[in-house]
Coordinates of C-alpha atoms (C1' of nucleotides) in Angstrom, one line a residue:
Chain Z
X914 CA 83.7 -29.7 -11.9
X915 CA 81.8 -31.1 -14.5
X916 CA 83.6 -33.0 -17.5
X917 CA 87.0 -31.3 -18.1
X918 CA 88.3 -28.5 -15.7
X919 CA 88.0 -26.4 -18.7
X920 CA 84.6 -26.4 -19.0
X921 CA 84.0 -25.0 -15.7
X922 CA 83.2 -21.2 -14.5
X923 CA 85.2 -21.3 -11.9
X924 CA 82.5 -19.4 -9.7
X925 CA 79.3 -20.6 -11.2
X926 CA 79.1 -23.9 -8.5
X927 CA 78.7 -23.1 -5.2
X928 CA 81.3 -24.9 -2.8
X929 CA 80.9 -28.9 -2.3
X930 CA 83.9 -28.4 0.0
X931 CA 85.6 -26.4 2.8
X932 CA 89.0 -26.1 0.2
X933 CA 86.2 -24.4 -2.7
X934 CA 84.8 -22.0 0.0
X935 CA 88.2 -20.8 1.0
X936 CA 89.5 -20.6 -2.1
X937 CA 86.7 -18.9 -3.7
X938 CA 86.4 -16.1 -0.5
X939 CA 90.2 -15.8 -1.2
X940 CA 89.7 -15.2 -4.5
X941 CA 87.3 -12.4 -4.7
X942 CA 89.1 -10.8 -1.7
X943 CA 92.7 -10.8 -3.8
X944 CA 91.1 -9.3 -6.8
X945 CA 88.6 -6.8 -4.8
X946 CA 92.2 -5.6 -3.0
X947 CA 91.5 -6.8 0.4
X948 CA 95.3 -8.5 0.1
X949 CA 97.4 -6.0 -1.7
X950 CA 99.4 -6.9 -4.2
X951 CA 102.5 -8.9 -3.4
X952 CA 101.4 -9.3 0.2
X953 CA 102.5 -12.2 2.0
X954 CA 99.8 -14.9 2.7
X955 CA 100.3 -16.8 6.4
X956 CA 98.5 -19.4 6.8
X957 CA 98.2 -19.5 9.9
X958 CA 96.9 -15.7 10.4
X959 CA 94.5 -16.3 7.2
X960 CA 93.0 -20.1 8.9
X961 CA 91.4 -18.1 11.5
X962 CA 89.7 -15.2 8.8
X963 CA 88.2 -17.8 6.9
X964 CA 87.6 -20.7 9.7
X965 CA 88.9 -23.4 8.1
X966 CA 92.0 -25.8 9.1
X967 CA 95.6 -25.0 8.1
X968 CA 96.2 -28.0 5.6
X969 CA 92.8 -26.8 3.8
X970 CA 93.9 -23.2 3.6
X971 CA 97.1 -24.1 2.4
X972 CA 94.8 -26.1 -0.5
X973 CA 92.9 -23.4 -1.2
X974 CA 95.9 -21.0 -2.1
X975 CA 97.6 -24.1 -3.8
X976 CA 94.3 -23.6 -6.3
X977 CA 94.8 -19.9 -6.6
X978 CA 98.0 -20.8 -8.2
X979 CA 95.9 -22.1 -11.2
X980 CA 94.4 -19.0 -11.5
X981 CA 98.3 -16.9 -11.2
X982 CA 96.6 -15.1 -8.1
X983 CA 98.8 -16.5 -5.6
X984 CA 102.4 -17.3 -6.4
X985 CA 104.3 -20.5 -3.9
X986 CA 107.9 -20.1 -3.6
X987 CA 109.7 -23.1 -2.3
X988 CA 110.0 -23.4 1.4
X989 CA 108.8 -19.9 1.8
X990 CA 104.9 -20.1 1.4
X991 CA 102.6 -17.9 -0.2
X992 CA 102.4 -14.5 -2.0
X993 CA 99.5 -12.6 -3.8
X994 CA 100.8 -12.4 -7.3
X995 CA 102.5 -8.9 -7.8
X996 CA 101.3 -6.4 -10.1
X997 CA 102.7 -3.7 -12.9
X998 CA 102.0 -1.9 -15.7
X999 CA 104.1 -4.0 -17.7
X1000 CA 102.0 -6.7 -16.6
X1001 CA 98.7 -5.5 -17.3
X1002 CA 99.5 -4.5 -20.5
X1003 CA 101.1 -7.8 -21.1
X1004 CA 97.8 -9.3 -20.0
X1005 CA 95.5 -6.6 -22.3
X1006 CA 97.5 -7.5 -25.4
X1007 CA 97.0 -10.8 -24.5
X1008 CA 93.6 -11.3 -23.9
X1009 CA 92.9 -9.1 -27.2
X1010 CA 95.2 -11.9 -29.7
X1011 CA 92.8 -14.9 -27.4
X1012 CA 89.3 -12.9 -27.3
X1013 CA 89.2 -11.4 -31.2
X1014 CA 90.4 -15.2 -32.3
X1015 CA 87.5 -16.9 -29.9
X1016 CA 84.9 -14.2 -31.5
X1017 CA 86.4 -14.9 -35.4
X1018 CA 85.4 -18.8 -34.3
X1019 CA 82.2 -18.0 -32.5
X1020 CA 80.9 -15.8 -35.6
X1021 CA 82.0 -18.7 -38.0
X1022 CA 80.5 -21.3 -36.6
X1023 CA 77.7 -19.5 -33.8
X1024 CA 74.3 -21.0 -34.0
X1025 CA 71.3 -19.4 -32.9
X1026 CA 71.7 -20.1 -29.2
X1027 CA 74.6 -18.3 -29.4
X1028 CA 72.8 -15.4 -30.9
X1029 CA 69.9 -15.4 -28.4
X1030 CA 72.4 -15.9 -25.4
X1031 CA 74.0 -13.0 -26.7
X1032 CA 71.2 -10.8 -26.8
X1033 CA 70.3 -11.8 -24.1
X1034 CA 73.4 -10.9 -22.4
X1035 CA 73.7 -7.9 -24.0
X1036 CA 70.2 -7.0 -22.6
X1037 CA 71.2 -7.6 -19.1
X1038 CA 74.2 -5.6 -19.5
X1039 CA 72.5 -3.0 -20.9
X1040 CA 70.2 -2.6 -17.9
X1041 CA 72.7 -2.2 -15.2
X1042 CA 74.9 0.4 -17.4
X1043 CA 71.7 2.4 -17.7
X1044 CA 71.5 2.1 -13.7
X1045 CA 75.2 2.9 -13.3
X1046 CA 74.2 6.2 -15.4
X1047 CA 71.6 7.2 -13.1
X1048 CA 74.1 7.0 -10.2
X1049 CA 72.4 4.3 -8.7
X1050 CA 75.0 3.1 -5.9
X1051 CA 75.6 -0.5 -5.5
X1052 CA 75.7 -1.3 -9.1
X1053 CA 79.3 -1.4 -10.0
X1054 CA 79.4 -5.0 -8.5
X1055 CA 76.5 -6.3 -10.7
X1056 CA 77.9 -4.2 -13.7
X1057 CA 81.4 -6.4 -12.9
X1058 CA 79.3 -10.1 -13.1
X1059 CA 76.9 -8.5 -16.5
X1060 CA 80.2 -7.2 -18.3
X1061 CA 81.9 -10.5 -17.6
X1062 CA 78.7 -12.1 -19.1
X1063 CA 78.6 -10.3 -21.8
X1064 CA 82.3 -11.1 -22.9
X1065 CA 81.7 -14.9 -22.6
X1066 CA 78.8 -14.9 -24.2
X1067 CA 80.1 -13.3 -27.4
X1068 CA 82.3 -15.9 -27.4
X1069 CA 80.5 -19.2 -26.1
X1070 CA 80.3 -20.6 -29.7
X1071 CA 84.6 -20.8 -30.0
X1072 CA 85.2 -24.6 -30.1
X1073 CA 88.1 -24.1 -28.7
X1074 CA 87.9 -24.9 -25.2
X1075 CA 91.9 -23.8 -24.3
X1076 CA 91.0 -20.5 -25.4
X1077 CA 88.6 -19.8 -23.3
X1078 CA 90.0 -21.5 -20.1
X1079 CA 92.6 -18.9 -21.4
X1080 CA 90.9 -15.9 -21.5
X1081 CA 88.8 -16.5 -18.4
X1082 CA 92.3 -16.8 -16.5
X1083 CA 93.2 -13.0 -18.3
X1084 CA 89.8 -11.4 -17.8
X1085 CA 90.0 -12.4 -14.1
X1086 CA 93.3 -10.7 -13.9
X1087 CA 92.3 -7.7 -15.7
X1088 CA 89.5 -7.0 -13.4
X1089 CA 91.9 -7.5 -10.6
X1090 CA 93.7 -4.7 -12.1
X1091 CA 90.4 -2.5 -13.1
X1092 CA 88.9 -2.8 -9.1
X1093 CA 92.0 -1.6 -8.1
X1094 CA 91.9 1.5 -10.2
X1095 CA 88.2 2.0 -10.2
X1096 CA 88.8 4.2 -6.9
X1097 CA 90.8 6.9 -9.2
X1098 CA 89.0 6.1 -12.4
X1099 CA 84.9 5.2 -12.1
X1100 CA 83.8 3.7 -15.8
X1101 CA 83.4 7.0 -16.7
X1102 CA 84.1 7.0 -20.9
X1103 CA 81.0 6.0 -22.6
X1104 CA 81.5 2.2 -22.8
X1105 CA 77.5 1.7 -23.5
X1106 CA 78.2 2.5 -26.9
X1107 CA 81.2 0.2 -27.3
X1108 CA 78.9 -2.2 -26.4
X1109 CA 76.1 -2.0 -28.2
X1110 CA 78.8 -1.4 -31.8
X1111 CA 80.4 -4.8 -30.7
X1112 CA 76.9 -6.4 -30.5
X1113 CA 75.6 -5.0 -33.6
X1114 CA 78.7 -5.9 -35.5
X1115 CA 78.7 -9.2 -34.3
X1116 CA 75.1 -10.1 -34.8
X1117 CA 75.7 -8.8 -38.2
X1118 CA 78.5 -11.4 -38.3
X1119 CA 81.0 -8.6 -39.6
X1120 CA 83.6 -10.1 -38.0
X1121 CA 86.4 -7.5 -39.4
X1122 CA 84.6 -5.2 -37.9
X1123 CA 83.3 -6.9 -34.3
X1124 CA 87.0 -8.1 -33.6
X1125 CA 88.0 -4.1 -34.5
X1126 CA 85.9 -2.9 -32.1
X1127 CA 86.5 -5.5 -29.4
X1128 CA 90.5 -4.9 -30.0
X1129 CA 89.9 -0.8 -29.6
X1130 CA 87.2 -1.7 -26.4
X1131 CA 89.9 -3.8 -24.2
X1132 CA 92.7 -1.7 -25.0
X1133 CA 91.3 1.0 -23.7
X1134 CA 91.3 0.0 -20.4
X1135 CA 95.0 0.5 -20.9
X1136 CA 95.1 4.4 -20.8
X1137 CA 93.1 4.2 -17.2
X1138 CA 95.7 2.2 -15.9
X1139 CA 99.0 4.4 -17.6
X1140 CA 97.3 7.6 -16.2
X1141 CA 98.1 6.2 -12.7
X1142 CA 100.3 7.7 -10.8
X1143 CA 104.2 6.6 -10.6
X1144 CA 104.3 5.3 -7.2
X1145 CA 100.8 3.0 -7.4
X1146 CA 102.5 0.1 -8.0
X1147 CA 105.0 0.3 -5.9
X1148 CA 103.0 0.9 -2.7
X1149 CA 104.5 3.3 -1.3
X1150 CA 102.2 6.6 -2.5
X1151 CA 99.1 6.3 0.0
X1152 CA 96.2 5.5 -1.7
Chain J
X515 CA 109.9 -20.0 -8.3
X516 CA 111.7 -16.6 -8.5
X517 CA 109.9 -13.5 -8.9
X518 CA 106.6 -14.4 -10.7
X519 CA 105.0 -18.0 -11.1
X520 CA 104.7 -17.5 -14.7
X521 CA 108.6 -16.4 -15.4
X522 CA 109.3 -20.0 -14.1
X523 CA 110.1 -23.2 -15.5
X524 CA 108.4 -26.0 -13.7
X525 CA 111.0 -28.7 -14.5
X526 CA 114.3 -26.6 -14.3
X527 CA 114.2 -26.1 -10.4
X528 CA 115.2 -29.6 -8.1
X529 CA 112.6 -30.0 -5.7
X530 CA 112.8 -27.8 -2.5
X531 CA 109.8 -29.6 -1.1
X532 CA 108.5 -33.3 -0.4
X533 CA 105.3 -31.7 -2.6
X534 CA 107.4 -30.0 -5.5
X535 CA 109.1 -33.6 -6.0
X536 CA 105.8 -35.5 -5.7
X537 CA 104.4 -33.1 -8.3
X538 CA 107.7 -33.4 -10.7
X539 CA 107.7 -37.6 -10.7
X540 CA 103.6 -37.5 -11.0
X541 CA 103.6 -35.0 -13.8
X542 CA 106.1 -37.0 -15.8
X543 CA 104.0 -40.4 -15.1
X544 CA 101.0 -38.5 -16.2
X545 CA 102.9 -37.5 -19.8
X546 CA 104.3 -40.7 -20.0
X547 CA 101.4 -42.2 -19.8
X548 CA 101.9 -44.6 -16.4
X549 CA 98.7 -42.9 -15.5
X550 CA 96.3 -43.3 -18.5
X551 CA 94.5 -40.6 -19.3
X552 CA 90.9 -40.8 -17.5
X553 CA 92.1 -42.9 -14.8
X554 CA 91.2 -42.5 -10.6
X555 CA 94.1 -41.4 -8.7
X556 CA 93.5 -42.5 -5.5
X557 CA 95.2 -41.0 -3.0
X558 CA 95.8 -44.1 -0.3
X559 CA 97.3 -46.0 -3.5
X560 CA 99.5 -43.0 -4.8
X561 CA 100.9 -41.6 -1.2
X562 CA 102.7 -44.9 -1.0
X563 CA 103.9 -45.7 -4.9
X564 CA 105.6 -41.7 -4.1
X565 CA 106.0 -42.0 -0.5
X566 CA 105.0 -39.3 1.1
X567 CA 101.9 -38.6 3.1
X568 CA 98.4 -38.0 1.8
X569 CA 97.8 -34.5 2.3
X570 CA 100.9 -33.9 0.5
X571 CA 100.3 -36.0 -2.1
X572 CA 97.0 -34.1 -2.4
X573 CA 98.6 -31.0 -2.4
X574 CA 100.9 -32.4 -5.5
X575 CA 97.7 -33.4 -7.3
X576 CA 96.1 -29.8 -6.8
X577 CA 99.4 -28.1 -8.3
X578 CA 98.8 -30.6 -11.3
X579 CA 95.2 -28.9 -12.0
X580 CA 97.2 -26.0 -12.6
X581 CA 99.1 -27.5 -15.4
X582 CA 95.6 -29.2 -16.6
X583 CA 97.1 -32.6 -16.4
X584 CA 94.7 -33.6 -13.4
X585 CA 91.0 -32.5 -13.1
X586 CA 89.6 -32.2 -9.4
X587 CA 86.0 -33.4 -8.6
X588 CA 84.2 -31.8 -5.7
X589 CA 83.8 -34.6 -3.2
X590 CA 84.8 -36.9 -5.5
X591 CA 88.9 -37.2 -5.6
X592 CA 90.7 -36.9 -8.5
X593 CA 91.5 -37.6 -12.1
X594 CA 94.1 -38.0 -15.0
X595 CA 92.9 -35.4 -17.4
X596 CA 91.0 -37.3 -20.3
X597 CA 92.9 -37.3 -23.6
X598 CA 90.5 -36.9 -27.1
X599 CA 91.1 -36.1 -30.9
X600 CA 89.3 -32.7 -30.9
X601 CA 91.1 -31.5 -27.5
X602 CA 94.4 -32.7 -29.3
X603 CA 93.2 -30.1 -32.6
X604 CA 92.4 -27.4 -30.3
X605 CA 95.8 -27.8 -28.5
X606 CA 97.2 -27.5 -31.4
X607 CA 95.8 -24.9 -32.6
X608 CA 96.1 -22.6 -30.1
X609 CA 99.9 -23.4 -30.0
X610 CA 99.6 -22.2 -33.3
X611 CA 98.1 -18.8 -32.7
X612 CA 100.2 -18.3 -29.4
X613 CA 103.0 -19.8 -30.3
X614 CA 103.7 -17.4 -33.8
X615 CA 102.7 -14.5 -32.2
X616 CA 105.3 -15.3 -29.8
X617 CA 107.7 -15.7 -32.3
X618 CA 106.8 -12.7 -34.0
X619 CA 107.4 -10.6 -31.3
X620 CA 111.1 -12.4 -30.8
X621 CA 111.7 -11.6 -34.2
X622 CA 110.8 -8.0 -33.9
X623 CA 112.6 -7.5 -30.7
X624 CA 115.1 -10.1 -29.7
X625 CA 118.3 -9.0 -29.3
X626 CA 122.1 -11.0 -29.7
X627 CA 121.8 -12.9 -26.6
X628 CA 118.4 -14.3 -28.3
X629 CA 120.1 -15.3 -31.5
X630 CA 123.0 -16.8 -29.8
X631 CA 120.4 -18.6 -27.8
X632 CA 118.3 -19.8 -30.6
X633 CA 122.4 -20.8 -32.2
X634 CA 123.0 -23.4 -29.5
X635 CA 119.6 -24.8 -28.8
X636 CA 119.6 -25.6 -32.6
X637 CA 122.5 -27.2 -32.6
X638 CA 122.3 -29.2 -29.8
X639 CA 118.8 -30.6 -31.3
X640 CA 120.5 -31.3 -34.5
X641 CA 123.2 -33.1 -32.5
X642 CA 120.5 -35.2 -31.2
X643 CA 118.6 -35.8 -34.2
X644 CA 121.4 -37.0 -35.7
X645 CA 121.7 -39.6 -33.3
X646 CA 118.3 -40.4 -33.1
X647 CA 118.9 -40.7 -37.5
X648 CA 121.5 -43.3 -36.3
X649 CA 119.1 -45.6 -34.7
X650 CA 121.0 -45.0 -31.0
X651 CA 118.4 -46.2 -28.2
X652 CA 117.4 -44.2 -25.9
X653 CA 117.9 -40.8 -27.6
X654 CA 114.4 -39.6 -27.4
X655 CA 113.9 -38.4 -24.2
X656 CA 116.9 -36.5 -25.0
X657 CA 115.4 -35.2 -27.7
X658 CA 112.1 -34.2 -26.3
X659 CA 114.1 -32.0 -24.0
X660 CA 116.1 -30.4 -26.9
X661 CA 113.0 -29.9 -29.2
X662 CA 111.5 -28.2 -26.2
X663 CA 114.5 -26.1 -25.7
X664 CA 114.2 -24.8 -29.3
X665 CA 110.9 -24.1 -29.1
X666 CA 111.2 -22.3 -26.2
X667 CA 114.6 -20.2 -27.0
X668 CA 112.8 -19.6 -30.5
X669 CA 110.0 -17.5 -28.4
X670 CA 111.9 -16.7 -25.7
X671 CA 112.2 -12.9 -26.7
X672 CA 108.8 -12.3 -26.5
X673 CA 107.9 -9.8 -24.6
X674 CA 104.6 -11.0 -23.3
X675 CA 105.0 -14.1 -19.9
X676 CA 101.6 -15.1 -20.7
X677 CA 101.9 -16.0 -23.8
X678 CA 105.1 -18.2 -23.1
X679 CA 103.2 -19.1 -20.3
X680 CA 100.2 -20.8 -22.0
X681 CA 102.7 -22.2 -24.9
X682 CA 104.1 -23.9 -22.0
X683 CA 101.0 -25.5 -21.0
X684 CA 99.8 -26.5 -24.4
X685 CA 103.7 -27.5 -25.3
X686 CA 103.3 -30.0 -22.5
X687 CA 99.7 -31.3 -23.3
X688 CA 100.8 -31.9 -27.1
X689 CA 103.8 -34.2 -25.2
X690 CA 101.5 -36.3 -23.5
X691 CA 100.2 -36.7 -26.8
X692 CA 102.9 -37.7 -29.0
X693 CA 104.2 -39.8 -26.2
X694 CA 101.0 -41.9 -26.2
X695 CA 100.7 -42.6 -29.7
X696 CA 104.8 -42.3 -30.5
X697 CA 104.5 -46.4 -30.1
X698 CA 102.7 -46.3 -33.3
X699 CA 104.3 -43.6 -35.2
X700 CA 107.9 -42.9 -34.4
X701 CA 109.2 -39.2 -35.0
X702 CA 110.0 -40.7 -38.6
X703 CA 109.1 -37.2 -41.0
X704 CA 111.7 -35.5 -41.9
X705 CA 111.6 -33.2 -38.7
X706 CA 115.6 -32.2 -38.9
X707 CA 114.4 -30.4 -42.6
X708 CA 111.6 -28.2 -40.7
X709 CA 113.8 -27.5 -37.8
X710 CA 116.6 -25.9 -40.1
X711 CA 114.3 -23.9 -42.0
X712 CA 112.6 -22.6 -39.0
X713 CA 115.7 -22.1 -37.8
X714 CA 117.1 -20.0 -40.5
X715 CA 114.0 -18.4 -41.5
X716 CA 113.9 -16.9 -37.9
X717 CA 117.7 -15.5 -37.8
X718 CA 116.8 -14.1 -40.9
X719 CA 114.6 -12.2 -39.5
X720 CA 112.0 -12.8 -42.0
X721 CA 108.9 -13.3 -39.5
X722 CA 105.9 -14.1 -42.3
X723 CA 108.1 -16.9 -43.6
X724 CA 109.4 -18.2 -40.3
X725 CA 105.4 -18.2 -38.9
X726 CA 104.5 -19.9 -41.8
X727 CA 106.7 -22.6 -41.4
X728 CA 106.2 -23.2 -37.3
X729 CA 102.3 -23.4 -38.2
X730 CA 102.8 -26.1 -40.8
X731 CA 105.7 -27.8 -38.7
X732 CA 103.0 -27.9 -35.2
X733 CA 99.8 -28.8 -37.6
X734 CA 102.0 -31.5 -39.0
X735 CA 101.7 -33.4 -35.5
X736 CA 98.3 -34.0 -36.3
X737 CA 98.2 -36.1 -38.8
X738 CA 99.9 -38.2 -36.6
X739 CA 97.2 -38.6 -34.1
X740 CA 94.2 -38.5 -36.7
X741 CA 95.6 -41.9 -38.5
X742 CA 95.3 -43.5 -35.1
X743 CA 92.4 -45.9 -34.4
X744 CA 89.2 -44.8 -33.5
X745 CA 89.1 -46.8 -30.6
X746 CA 92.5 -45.5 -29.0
X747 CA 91.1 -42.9 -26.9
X748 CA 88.2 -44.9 -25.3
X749 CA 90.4 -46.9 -24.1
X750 CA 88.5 -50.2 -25.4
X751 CA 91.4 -51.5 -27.4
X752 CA 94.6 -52.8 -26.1
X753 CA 98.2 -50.8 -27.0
Chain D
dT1333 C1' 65.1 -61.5 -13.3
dC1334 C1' 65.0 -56.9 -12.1
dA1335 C1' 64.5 -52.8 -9.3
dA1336 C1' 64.9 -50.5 -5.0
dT1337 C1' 66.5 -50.2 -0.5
dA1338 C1' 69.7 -50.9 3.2
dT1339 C1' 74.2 -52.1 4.8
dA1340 C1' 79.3 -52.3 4.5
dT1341 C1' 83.4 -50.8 2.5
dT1342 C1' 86.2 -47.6 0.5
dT1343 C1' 87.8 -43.0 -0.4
dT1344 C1' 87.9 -38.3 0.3
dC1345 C1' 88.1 -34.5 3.2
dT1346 C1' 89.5 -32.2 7.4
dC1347 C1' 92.1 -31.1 11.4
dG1348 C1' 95.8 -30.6 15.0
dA1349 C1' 100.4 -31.4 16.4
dG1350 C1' 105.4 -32.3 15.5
dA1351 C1' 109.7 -31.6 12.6
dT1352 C1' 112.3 -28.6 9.5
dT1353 C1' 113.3 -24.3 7.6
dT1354 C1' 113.3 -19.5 7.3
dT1355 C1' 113.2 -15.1 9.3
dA1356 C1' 114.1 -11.6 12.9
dG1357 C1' 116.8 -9.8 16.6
dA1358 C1' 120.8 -9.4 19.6
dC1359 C1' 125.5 -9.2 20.1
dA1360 C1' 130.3 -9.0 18.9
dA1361 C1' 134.1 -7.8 15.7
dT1362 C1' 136.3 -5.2 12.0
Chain O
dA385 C1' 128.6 2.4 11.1
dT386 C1' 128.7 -1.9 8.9
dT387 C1' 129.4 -6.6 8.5
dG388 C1' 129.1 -11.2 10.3
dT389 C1' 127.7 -14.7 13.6
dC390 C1' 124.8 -16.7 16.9
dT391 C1' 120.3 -17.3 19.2
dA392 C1' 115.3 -17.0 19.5
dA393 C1' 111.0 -16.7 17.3
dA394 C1' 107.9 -17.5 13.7
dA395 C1' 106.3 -19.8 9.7
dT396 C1' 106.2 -23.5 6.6
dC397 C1' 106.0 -28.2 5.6
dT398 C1' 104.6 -32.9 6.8
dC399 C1' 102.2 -36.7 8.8
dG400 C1' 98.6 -39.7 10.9
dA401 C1' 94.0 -40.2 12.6
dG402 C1' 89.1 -39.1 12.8
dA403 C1' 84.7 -37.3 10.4
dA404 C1' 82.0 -37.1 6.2
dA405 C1' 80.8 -38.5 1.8
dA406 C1' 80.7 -41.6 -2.1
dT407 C1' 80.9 -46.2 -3.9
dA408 C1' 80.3 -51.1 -3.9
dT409 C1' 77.9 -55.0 -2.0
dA410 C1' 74.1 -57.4 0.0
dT411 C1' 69.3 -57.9 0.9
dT412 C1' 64.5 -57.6 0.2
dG413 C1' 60.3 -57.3 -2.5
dA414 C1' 57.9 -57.4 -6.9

DNA sequence: TCAATATATTTTCTCGAGATTTTAGACAAT
DNA sequence: ATTGTCTAAAATCTCGAGAAAATATATTGA
């Protein structure tokens, strides 16, 4: 962690320390599922799956806190944060008021390393969505980390620095939500397009029109998760 | 910590846990300023200043990263969270852009309970601006709680938790602020005359006017901080 | 005097075990 | 059958000590 804990991709540095490795396994394994939702976290069951002593484990979850993926209660340990439909839309909403006010900034004031990260971005993107069209298996994860690229990219030239800490917190939760529905829904709609209109618009620097397109392109991810059935969130329904 | 880590208020709760009151006394030191900002917190010096032992002091320090008071270094320990003019404008500025949308949505949806709320929290920080008008000592802690309070019951409507969320973090960033440099500049502007039209503005219902009048009231703060010297935040000159 | 290397000290990180609290189960009473 | 109490088990929380790393100090050579 570089300057200010702001700054940092959470995920970009590999681990200097047994509490980072834990707590990055842990991480991906909450949002890829592998702890349901609301799922009680023992440390001592979980010190033995990731090989690491009890007071680091409990560290590691004490970090997933920052991140709202793990929630403490008092004298009664550790929980994988709950989820809802109320929340994700909570989060969508959200993360569409933080990312359309980061992309205003960033077409204000963007230079032209912006513009060439961007492309660039965009490029890679473009790539693995071609792939994911050809039925290629294995992509989905490497769509995940190019999408997620892509997002922070557009918005890299935001000076604000709490925005983006923001925003990285929301997209992290939405793709918790988006794994856990990508078994009933693949990305099937044609979200190529949506990306290449949200590049175009904002290389143009329309910025009426990139933070339209941007608003319509996250909330859409809303109807994929209101299709799902009643009894998802509840966990009952066998899924 | 009830039923979700955001829906809580870090301060309300007494501490169930040696770390939870570790955390609480650290976190005010930080915003008071005991711990400059930048500063090594050694964890052999601090476990005995709080008395407790080190790893739960260093579990204390990690919950603090959550509330981006403390930055955490790899194998390096950690830090007071460095303090700076721009991160001070882009505090404040998202506060703005959270913090009205947040109130817009209380306006569009709160309810009696939320006016009634809004009703008391007003007067009780009249109550104590008054006194602070009257020169009584030691009223401003008491009114740092009450302004908080209003802020809070003002928003506390919305329907979103991560919005009220993040306020929360930036509302407590911007204290650590004004505590630091309130030496210099007391809270002498005419704050009761913004309060009471914020105030009224909001039961009125009339949501551009009341917006309009938080942003100006939050931007006011930093005028405060720009007139300080330029050497305040490196530390160099003596306060 | 300065730079570079080597040593010593400090600090962080990590683990395992004991104390406290919560949770689960058995049993009795209404 | 349900409620309540008591006991047993499990889990959390807490601490101190040892291993690893980083920092400060001392030494050597140009």
């Amino acid at each position: 962690m570089s300057e200010n804990a702001l700054t940092q991709a959470p995920e970009a540095l590999e681990p200097k320390t047994l509490v980072e490795g834990a707590y990055q396994r842990l991480r991906r394994d909450i949002i890829e599922g592998v702890h349901a939702p609301g799922e009680k976290l023992r440390v001592e069951h979980l010190k033995d799956r990731y090989d690491v002593g009890a007071g680091t484990l409990r560290e590691a979850l004490l970090l997933l806190v920052t991140d709202a993926l793990v929630v403490a209660q008092g004298q009664r340990g550790f929980r994988v944060a709950p989820i809802s439909i109320a929340d994700f839309e909570d989060i969508t909403r959200t993360r569409v008021l933080l990312e359309t006010e980061a992309l205003r900034q960033s077409i204000a004031s963007g230079g032209e390393e912006w513009e060439a990260a961007i492309v660039a971005a965009f490029h890679r993107l473009s790539r693995a969505e071609q792939r994911l069209a050809d039925h290629d298996v294995g992509t989905t994860q490497e769509w995940e980390v190019r999408n997620r690229a892509f997002h922070e990219a557009l918005i890299s030239a935001s000076g604000s620095r709490w925005i983006r800490h923001f925003q990285r917190i929301l997209y992290q939760q939405s793709e918790r939500y988006r794994r856990i529905s990508l078994f009933r829904q693949p990305i099937a709609r044609d979200i190529h397009a949506e990306h290449q209109a949200l590049f175009e618009a904002t290389l143009a620097r329309d910025a009426t029109r990139a933070t339209s397109i941007l608003t319509e392109h996250i909330l859409r991810t809303l109807d994929a998760v209101r299709r799902m059935p009643a009894d998802f969130f509840t966990g009952k329904g066998k899924h």
